Steps between C-alpha positions, in 0.01 A plus 500: 500500500646831609169610655471171686851541636433856616173391665671208677777728628259758642284224648800345676615837631148584617455170682840529665433852626143431615587215735440596861459157651752321714683182400623257763747219440712281724787256493712292738870579542772235527507566876125416526401866543187646344542790258185686398488778244211745487510710185290816488444811295660800675281803567531784252626729777855387587486698828245257648655264750462131418444246776486126452405224741418130489245311709394139547218368719442855636861514619748763385795325336705811428479861387709783360349718775744468789241610757292185445593186688468162326336204668734317738515195270657715226712736708867498390411261215331728248643793307296721271652745253350725237662650191329687216213263408593182689455396862696195610448274801769260615382258768782295649437147620184450294372162616124502446378154411147617422410771247445849641350814357743795487383853423711790378380852580633808321411836646568806284178687574250490785366160393747211468474262205540129564551173319502148646646167401497154650854380562557126499862411574479172306395689183742795518764533234860556600611863475727564202588773256226372269249519786592864561464575129148355507404761759552772242382298200254758367768768486743267325234394250421861426868583459562210261189567291518877476819525292396251226154656480637853474765397245224394261358851510819649358 
């Protein structure tokens, strides 16, 4: 049992550290605004500048790069912020009746990484503390499982 526990712990730690893909999730605020969260793995060099931007239908929704100008339909309605390993989009006045494809781009190196998701307003969950916790579910799972697994080794 002890060997199984040690193997499971190292497997979980290895999977958590090897993830380089992006995860995109979205929810609808009480004010009918769209919140999108793009979770990414930060580059190993902390000196690299991170840039994040969102697009839909080949239109720039918003960006952390102040020199880029969003499409006129999103100007003064979208804010994009980035912190550590999360890029957040808040789109005020989200009123799309038909589903649209939104893409998050993270640029840490010369080539940006991207992930897309179809956003259907009628199927979005309401933003809540639980919704935010789901965005970092893998980290929470790892945190909750690591202690009991390591305690069996002692």
